[in-house]
CSV table of C-alpha atoms in Angstrom, one decimal:
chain,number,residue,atom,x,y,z
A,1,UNK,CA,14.5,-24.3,-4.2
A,2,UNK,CA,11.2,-22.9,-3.9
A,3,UNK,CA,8.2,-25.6,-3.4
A,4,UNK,CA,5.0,-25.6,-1.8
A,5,UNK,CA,6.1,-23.5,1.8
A,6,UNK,CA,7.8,-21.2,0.4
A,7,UNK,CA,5.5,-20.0,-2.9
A,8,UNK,CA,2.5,-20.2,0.1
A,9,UNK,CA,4.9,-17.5,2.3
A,10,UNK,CA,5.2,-15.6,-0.8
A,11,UNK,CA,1.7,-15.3,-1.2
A,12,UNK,CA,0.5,-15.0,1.9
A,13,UNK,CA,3.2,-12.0,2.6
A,14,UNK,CA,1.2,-10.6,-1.1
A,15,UNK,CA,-1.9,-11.0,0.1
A,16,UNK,CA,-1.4,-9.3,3.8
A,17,UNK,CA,0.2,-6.2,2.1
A,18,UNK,CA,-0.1,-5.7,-1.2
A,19,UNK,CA,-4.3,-6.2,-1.8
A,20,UNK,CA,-6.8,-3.3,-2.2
A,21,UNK,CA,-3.8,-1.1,-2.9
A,22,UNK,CA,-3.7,0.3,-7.3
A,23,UNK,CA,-0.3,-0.5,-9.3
A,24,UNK,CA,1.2,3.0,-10.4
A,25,UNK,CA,4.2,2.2,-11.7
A,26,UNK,CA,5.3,-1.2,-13.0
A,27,UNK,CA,9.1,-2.4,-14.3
A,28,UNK,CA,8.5,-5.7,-16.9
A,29,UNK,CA,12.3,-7.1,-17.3
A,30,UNK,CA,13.3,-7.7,-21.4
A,31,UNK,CA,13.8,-11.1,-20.4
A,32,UNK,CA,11.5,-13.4,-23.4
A,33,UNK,CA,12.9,-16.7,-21.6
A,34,UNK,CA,11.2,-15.4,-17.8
A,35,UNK,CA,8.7,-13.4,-19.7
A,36,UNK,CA,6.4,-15.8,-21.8
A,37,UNK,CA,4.2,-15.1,-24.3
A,38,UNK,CA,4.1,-11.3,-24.2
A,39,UNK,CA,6.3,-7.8,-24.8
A,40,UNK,CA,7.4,-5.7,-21.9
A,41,UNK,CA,5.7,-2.8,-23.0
A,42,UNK,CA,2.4,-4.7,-23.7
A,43,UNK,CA,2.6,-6.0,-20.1
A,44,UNK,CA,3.4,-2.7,-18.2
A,45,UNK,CA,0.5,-1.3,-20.3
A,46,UNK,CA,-2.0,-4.0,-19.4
A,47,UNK,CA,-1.5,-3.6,-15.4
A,48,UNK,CA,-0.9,-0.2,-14.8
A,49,UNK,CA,-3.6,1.7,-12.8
A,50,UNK,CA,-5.3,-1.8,-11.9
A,51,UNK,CA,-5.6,-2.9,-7.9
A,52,UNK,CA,-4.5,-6.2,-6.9
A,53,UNK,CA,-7.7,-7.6,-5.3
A,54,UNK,CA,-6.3,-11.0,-4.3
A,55,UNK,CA,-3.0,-13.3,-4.4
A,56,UNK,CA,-3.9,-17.2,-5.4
A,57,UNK,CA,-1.3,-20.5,-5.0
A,58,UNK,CA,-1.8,-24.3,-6.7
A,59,UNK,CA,1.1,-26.1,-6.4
A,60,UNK,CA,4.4,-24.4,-6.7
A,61,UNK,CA,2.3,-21.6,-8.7
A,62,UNK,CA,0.8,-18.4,-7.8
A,63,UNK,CA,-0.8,-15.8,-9.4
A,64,UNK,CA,-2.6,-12.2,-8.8
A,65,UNK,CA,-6.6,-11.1,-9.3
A,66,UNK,CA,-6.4,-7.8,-10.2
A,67,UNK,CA,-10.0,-5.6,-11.0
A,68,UNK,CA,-10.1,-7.0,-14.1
A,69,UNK,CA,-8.2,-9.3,-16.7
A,70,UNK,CA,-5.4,-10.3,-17.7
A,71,UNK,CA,-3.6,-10.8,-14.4
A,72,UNK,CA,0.1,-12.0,-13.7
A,73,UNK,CA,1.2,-15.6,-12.6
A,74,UNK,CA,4.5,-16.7,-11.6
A,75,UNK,CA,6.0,-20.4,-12.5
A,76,UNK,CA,8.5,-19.9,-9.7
A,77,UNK,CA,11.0,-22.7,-11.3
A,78,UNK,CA,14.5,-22.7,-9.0
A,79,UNK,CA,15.0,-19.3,-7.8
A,80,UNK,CA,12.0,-17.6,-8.0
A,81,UNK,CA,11.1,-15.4,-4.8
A,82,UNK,CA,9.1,-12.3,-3.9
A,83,UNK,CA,10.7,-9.3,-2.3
A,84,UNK,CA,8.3,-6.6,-0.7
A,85,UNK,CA,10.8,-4.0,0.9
A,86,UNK,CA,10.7,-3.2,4.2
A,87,UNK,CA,8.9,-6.5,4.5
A,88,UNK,CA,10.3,-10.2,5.1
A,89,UNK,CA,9.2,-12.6,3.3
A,90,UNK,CA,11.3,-15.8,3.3
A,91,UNK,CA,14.8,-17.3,2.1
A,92,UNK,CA,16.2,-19.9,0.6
A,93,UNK,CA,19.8,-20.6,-1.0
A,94,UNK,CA,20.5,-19.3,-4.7
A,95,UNK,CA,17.3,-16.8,-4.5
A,96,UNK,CA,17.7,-14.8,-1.4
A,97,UNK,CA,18.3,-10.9,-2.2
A,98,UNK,CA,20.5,-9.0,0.3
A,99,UNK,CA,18.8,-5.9,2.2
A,100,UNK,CA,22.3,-4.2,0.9
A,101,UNK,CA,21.7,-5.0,-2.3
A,102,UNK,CA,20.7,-2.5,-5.2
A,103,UNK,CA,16.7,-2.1,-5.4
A,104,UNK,CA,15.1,-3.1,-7.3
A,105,UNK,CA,17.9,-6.1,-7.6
A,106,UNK,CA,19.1,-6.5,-11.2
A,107,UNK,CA,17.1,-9.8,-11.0
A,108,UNK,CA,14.2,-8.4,-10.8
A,109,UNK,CA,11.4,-9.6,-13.7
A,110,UNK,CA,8.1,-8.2,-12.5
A,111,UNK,CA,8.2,-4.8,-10.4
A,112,UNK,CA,5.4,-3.0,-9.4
A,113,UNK,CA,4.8,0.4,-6.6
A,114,UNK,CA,1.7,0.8,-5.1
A,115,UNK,CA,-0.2,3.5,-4.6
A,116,UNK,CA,0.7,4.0,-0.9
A,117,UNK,CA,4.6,3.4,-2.0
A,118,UNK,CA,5.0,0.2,-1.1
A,119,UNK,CA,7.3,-1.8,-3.7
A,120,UNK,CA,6.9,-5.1,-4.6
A,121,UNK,CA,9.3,-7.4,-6.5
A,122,UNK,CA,9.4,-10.6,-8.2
A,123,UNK,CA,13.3,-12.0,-8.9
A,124,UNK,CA,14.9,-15.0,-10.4
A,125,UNK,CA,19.1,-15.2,-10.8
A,126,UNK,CA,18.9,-18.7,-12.5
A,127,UNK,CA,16.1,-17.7,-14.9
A,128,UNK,CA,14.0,-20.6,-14.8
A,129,UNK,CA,11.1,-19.5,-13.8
A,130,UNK,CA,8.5,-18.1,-15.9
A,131,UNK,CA,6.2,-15.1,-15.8
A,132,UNK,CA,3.0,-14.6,-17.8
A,133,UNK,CA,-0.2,-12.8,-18.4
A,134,UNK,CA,-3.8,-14.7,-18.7
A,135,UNK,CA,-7.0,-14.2,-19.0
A,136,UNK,CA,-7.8,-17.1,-16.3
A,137,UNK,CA,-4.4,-18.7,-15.2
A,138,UNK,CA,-6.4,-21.4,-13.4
A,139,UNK,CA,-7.6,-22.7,-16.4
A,140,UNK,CA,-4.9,-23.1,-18.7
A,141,UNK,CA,-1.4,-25.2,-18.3
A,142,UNK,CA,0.5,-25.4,-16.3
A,143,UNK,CA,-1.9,-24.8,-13.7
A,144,UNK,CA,-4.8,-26.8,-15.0
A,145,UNK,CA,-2.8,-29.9,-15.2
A,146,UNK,CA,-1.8,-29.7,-11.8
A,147,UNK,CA,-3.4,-32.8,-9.3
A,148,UNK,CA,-4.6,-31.7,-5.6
A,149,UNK,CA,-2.9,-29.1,-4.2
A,150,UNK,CA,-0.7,-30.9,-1.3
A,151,UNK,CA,-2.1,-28.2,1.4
A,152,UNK,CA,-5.4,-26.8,0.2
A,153,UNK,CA,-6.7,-30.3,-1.3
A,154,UNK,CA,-6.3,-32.7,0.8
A,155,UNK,CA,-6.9,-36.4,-0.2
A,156,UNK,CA,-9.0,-38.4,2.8
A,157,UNK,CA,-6.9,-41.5,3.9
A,158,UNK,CA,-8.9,-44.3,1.3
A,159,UNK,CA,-9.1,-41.5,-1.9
A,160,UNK,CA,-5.4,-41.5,-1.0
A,161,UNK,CA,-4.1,-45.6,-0.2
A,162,UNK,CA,-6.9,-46.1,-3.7
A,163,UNK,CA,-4.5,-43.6,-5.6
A,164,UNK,CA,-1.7,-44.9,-4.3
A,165,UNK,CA,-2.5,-49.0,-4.8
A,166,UNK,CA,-2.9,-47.9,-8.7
A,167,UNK,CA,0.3,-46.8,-8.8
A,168,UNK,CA,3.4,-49.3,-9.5
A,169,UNK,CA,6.4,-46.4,-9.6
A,170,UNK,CA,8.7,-46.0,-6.5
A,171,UNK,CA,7.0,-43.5,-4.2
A,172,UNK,CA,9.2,-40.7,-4.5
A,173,UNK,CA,8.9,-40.1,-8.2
A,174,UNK,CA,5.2,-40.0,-7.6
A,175,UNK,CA,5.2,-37.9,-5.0
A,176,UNK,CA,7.5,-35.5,-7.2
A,177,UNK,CA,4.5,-35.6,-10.1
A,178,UNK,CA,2.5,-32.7,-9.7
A,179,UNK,CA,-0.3,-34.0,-11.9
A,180,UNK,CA,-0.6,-36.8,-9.1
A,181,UNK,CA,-0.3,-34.2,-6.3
A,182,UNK,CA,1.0,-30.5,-6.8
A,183,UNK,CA,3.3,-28.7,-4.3
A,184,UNK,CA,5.7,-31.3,-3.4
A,185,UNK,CA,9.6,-31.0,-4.3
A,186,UNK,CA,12.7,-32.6,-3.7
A,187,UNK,CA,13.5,-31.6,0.0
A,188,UNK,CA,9.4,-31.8,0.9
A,189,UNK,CA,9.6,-35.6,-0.9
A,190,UNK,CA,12.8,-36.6,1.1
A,191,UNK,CA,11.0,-34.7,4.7
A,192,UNK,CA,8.0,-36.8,4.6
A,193,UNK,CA,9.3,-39.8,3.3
A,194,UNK,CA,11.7,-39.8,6.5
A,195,UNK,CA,9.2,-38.7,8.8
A,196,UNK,CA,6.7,-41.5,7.4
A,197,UNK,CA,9.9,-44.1,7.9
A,198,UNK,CA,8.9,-45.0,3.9
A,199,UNK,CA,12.2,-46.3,1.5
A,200,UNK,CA,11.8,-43.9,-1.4
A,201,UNK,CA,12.4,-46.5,-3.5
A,202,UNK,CA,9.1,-48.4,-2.3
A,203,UNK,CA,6.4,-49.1,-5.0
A,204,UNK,CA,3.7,-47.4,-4.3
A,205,UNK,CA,1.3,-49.8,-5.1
A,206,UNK,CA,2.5,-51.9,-2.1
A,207,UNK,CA,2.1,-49.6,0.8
A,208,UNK,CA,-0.1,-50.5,3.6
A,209,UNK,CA,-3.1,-48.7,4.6
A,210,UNK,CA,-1.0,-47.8,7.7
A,211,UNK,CA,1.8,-46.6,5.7
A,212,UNK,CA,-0.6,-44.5,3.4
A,213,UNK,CA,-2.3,-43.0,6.1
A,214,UNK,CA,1.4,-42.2,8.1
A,215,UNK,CA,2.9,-40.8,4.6
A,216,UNK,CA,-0.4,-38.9,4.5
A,217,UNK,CA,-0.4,-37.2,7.8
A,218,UNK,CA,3.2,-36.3,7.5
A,219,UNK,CA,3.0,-34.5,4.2
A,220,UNK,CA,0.1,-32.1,6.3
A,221,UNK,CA,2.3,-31.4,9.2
A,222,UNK,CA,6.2,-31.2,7.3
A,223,UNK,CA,4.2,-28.9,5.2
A,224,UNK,CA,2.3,-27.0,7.7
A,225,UNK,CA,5.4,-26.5,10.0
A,226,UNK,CA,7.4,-25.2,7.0
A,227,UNK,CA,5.2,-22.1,6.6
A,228,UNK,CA,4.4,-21.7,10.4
A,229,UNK,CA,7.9,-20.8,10.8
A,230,UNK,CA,7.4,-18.5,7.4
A,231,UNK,CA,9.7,-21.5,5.0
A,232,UNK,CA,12.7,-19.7,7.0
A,233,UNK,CA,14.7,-23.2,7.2
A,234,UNK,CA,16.6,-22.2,9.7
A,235,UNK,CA,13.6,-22.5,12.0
A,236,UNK,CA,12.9,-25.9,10.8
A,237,UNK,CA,12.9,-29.0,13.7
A,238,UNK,CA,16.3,-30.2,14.5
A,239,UNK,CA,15.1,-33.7,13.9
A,240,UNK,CA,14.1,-33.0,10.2
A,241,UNK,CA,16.8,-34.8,7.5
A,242,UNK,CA,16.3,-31.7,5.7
A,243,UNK,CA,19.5,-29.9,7.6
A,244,UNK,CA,22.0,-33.0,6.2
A,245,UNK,CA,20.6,-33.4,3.0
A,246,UNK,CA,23.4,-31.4,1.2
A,247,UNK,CA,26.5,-32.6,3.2
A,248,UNK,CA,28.9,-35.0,1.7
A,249,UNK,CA,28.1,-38.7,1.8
A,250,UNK,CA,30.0,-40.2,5.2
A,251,UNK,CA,29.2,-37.0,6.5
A,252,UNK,CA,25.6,-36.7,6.8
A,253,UNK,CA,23.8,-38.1,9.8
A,254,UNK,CA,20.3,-37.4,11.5
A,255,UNK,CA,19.8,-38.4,15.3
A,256,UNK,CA,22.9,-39.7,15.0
A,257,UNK,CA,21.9,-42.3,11.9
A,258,UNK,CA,23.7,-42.1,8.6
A,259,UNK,CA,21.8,-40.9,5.7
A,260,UNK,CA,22.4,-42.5,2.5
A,261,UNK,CA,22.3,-40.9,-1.0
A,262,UNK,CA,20.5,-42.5,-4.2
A,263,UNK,CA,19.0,-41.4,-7.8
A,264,UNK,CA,14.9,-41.7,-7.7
A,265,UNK,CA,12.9,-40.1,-10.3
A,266,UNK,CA,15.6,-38.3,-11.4
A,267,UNK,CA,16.8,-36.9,-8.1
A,268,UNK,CA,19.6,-37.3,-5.7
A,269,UNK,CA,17.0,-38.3,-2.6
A,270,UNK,CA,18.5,-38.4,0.7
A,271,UNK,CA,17.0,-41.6,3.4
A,272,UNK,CA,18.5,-43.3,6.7
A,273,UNK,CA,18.5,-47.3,5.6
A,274,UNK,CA,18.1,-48.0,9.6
A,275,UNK,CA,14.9,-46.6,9.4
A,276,UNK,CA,13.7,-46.4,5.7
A,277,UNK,CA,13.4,-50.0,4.6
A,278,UNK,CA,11.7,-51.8,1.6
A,279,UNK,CA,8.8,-54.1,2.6
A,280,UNK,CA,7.0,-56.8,1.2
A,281,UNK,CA,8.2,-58.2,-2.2
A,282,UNK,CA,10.5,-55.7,-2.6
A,283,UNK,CA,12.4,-56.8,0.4
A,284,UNK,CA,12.2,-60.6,-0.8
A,285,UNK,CA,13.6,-59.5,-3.5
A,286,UNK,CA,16.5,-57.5,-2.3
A,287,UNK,CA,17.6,-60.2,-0.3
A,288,UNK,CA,17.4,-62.7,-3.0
A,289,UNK,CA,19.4,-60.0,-5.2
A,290,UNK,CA,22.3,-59.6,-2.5
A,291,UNK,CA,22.5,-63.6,-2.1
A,292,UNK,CA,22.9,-63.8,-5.6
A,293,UNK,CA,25.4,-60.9,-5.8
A,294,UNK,CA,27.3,-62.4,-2.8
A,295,UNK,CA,27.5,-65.8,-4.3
A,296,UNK,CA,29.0,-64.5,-7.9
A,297,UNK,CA,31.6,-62.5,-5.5
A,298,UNK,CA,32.3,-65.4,-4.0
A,299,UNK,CA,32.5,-67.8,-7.1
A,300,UNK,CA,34.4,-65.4,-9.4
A,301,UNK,CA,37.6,-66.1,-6.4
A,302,UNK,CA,37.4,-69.8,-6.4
A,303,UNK,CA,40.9,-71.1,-7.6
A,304,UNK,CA,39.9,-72.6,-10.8
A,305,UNK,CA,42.2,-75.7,-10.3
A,306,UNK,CA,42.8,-79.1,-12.4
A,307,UNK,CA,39.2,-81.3,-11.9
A,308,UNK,CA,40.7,-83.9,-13.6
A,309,UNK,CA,38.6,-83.7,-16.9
A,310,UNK,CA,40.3,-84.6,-20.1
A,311,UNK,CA,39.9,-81.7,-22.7
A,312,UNK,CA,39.8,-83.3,-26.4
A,313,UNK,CA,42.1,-81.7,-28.6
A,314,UNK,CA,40.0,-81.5,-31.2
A,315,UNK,CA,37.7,-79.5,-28.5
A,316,UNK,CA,40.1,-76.8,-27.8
A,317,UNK,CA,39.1,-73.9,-30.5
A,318,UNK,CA,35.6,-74.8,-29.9
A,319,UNK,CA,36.5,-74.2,-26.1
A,320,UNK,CA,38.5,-71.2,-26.8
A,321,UNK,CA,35.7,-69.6,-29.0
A,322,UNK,CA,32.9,-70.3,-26.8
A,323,UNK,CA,35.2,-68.5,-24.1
A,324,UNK,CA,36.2,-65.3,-26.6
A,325,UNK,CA,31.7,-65.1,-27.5
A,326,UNK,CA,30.9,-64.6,-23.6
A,327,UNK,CA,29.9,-61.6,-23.0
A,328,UNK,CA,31.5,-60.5,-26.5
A,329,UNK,CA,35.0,-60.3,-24.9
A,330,UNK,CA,37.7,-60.7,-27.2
A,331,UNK,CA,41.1,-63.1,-26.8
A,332,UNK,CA,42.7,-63.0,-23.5
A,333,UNK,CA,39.5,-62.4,-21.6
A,334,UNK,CA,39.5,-58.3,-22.4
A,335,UNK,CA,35.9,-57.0,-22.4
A,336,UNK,CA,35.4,-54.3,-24.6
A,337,UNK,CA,35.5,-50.9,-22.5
A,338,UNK,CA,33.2,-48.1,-23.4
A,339,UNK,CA,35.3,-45.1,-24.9
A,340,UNK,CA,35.4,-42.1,-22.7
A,341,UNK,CA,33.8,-40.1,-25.6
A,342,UNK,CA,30.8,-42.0,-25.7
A,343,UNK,CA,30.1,-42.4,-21.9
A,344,UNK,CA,30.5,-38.5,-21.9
A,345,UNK,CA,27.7,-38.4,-24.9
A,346,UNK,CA,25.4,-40.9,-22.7
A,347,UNK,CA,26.0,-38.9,-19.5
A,348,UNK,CA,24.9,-35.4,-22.0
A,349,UNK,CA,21.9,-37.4,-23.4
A,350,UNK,CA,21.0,-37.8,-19.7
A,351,UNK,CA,21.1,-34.7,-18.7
A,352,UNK,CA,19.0,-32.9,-21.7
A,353,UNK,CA,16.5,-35.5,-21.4
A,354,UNK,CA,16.5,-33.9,-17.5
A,355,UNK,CA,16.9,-30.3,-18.9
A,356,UNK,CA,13.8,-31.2,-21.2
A,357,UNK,CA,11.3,-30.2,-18.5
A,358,UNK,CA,12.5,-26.7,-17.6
A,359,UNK,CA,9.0,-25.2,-18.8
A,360,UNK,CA,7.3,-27.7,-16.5
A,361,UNK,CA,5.3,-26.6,-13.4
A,362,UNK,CA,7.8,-28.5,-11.2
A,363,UNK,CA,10.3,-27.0,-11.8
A,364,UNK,CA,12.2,-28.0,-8.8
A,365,UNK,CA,13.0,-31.1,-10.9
A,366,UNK,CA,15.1,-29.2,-14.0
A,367,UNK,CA,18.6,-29.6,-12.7
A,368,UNK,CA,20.9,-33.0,-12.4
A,369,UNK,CA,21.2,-32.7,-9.1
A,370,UNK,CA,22.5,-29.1,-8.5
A,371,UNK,CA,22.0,-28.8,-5.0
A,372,UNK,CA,23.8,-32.6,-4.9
A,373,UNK,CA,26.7,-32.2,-7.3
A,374,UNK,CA,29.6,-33.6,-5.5
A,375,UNK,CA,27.1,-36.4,-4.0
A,376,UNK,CA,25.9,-37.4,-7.9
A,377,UNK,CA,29.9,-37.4,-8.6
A,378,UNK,CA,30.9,-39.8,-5.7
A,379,UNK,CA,28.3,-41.9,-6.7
A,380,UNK,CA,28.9,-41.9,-10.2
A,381,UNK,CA,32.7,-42.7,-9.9
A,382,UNK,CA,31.8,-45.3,-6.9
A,383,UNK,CA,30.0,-47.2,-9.7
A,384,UNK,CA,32.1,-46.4,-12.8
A,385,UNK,CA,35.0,-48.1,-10.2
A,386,UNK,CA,32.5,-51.1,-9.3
A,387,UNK,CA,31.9,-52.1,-13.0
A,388,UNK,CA,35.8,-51.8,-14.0
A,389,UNK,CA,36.6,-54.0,-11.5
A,390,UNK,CA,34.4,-56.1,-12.0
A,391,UNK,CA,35.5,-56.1,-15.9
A,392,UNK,CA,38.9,-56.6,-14.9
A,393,UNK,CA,38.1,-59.7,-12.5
A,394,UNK,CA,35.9,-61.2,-15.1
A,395,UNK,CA,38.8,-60.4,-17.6
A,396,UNK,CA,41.0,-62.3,-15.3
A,397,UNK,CA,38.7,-64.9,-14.6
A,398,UNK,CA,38.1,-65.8,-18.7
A,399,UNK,CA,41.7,-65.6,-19.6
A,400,UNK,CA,42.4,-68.3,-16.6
A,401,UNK,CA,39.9,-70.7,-17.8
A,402,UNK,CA,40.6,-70.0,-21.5
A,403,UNK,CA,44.7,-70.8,-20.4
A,404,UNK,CA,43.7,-73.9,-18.8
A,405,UNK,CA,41.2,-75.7,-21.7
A,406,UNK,CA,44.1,-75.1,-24.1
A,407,UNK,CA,46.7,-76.3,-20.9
A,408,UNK,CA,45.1,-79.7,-21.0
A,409,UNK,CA,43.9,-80.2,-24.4
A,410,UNK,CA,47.7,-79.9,-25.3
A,411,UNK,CA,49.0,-82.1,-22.3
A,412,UNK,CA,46.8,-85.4,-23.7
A,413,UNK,CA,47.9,-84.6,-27.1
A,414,UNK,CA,51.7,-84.9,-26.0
A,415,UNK,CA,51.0,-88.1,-23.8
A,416,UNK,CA,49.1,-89.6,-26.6
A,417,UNK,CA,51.7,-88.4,-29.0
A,418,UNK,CA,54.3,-90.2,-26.7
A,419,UNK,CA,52.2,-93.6,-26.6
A,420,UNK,CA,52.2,-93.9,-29.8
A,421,UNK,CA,56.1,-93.3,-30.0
A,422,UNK,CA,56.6,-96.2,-27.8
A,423,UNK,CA,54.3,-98.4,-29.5
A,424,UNK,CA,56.6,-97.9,-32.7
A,425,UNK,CA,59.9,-98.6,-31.1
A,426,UNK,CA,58.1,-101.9,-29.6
């Protein structure tokens, strides 16, 4: 998906060949969900005979300064890309137009030929992304809500470890907020996170000065290097996690260390545990978290054998109830399972509260894990697996010590039973 590099190639490519050169002909798709805000007709009319006089970027946005208002922006969203013909520009998967295909492509949202017959186009197959005429596109939203611009604001070292200490949220989701800082997407987020040997899941607030100024250094060079080599990622360094990020988890290694898959901010985020770790508190904590998951492992497989304690009879429906009230499980130790029905309504809750920001300027961030599908499904059935066993031990585990109170409680009855008997017959 397009993110900082590759909106900067597009603009830069804009900017070499397209300025000081009038629009004579312009094609606005019928598209209201790409198009916002205005008519085709009204938008053709409003840039025809104008000369593009410069190409701006902020974040993941870029827009045009023509002679005179309104001019175009672009809200590139996931497949947004530029296309000048007989000109590369860059690729990137689900975007990229074939030199074979028709031209302009049947994707195409904004066309315009120049006066010298140079064509210009701006496409989008997933129809995300979002194209609009303003007076000032700096100053209104999306673009005015945006933080510093990850390449052309840069943050000194202290503006950066102060922002940063302020902030208790793991550092990947903030690094995905573009009001905090704009630019920055999933596979940027995942780069520099590696490259700055940083757990995504680290709170932000409890980075190091070192750390900061590491993380800081390597979001200036991943980016930098991205659009030296024009955001072609096939020209990317061999040592980058980005090449692995979409293989299947078991499969995906960099320099020979595995790379792990988790959920942060939304995202399927890609890390190497050998070298990402959680410091400080966090890593306390873990460890005090895997002790405690270890020992409830370990205690759930004890044999839970006669200790010799009497059970009183008159105990042994108080003994069963309490047993049936843990954990709301019913007789016989059977936890109630969430119906399919409802898990599917909680998974389709999730994902429109993730679909809920497709209008937002990171737009990179719209889809449950697209690019990640089949790594989001492992994980998800890894863990649906995990809880049901864990159900059906703790099933087991009730029903044995429910079986047992009542095992007891009747044994004394019948030897007291029998004493009494004998007592009689004396």
């Amino acid at each position: 998906m397009p993110e900082l590099p590759e909106v900067e190639a597009a603009r830069r490519a804009i900017e070499e060949n397209c300025v000081g050169k009038k629009i004579v002909k312009l094609i606005i798709a019928d598209d209201p969900k790409v198009i916002d805000g205005v008519s085709a007709s009204e938008f053709e009319a409003s840039l025809l005979g104008k000369t593009i006089v410069s190409a701006h970027r902020k974040g993941k946005n870029m827009w045009l300064r023509l002679d005179s208002p309104p001019f175009p922006s672009f809200q590139f969203g996931m497949a947004g890309a530029v296309y000048i013909k007989g000109v590369a520009v860059t690729k990137y998967k689900r975007s990229a137009v074939k030199d074979t295909d028709e031209w302009p492509s049947k994707y195409s949202k904004f066309f315009v030929e120049l006066d010298d017959g140079l064509e210009m186009s701006f496409t989008d197959k997933r129809r995300f992304a979002k194209v609009r005429l303003l007076k000032d596109p700096a100053s209104v939203a999306p673009i005015s809500d945006l933080g510093p611009d990850a390449l052309l604001e840069p943050l000194t070292v202290d503006e950066f470890t102060k922002s940063l200490s302020k902030k208790k949220i793991a550092i990947k989701a903030l690094l995905l907020d573009q009001s905090f800082i704009s630019g920055i997407g999933n596979w940027v987020a995942d780069e520099v996170l590696y490259q700055a040997r940083i757990h995504p899941l680290q709170i932000s607030a409890g980075l190091s000065k070192e750390s900061c100024a590491t993380l800081l250094k390597c979001i200036k060079e991943v980016i930098e290097k991205a659009i030296e080599v024009g955001a072609d990622s096939s020209q990317f360094p061999n040592n980058w996690i980005f090449h692995s990020r979409e293989k299947k988890p078991g499969k995906a290694f960099v320099d020979g260390k595995k790379i792990d898959f988790i959920t942060v901010g939304g995202r399927t985020t890609a890390y190497v545990p050998e070298l990402q770790k959680l410091n400080g508190v966090q890593s306390a904590k873990a460890v005090v978290k895997q002790k405690k998951q270890t020992s409830k492992r370990k205690g759930s497989e004890d044999d839970d054998g006669d200790n010799g304690v009497d059970v009183p009879e008159s105990a042994v429906e108080e003994v069963t109830e309490n047993v049936k009230s843990k954990g709301g499980r019913k007789p016989g130790g059977q936890g109630a399972k969430p119906s399919k029905k409802r898990t599917s309504k909680e998974s389709d809750d999730d994902d429109s509260e993730h679909h809920a920001g497709d209008d937002d300027d990171d737009a990179d961030e719209l889809q449950a894990g697209d690019d990640d599908d089949d790594a989001d499904e492992l994980q998800e059935t890894k863990s649906g697996k995990a809880d049901e066993l864990q159900e059906t031990k703790s099933g087991k585990a009730t029903k044995n010590k429910q079986a047992k109170a009542v095992k007891t409680s009747k044994e004394k009855f019948t030897s007291q039973k029998s004493k009494n008997q004998k007592k009689k017959a004396k």
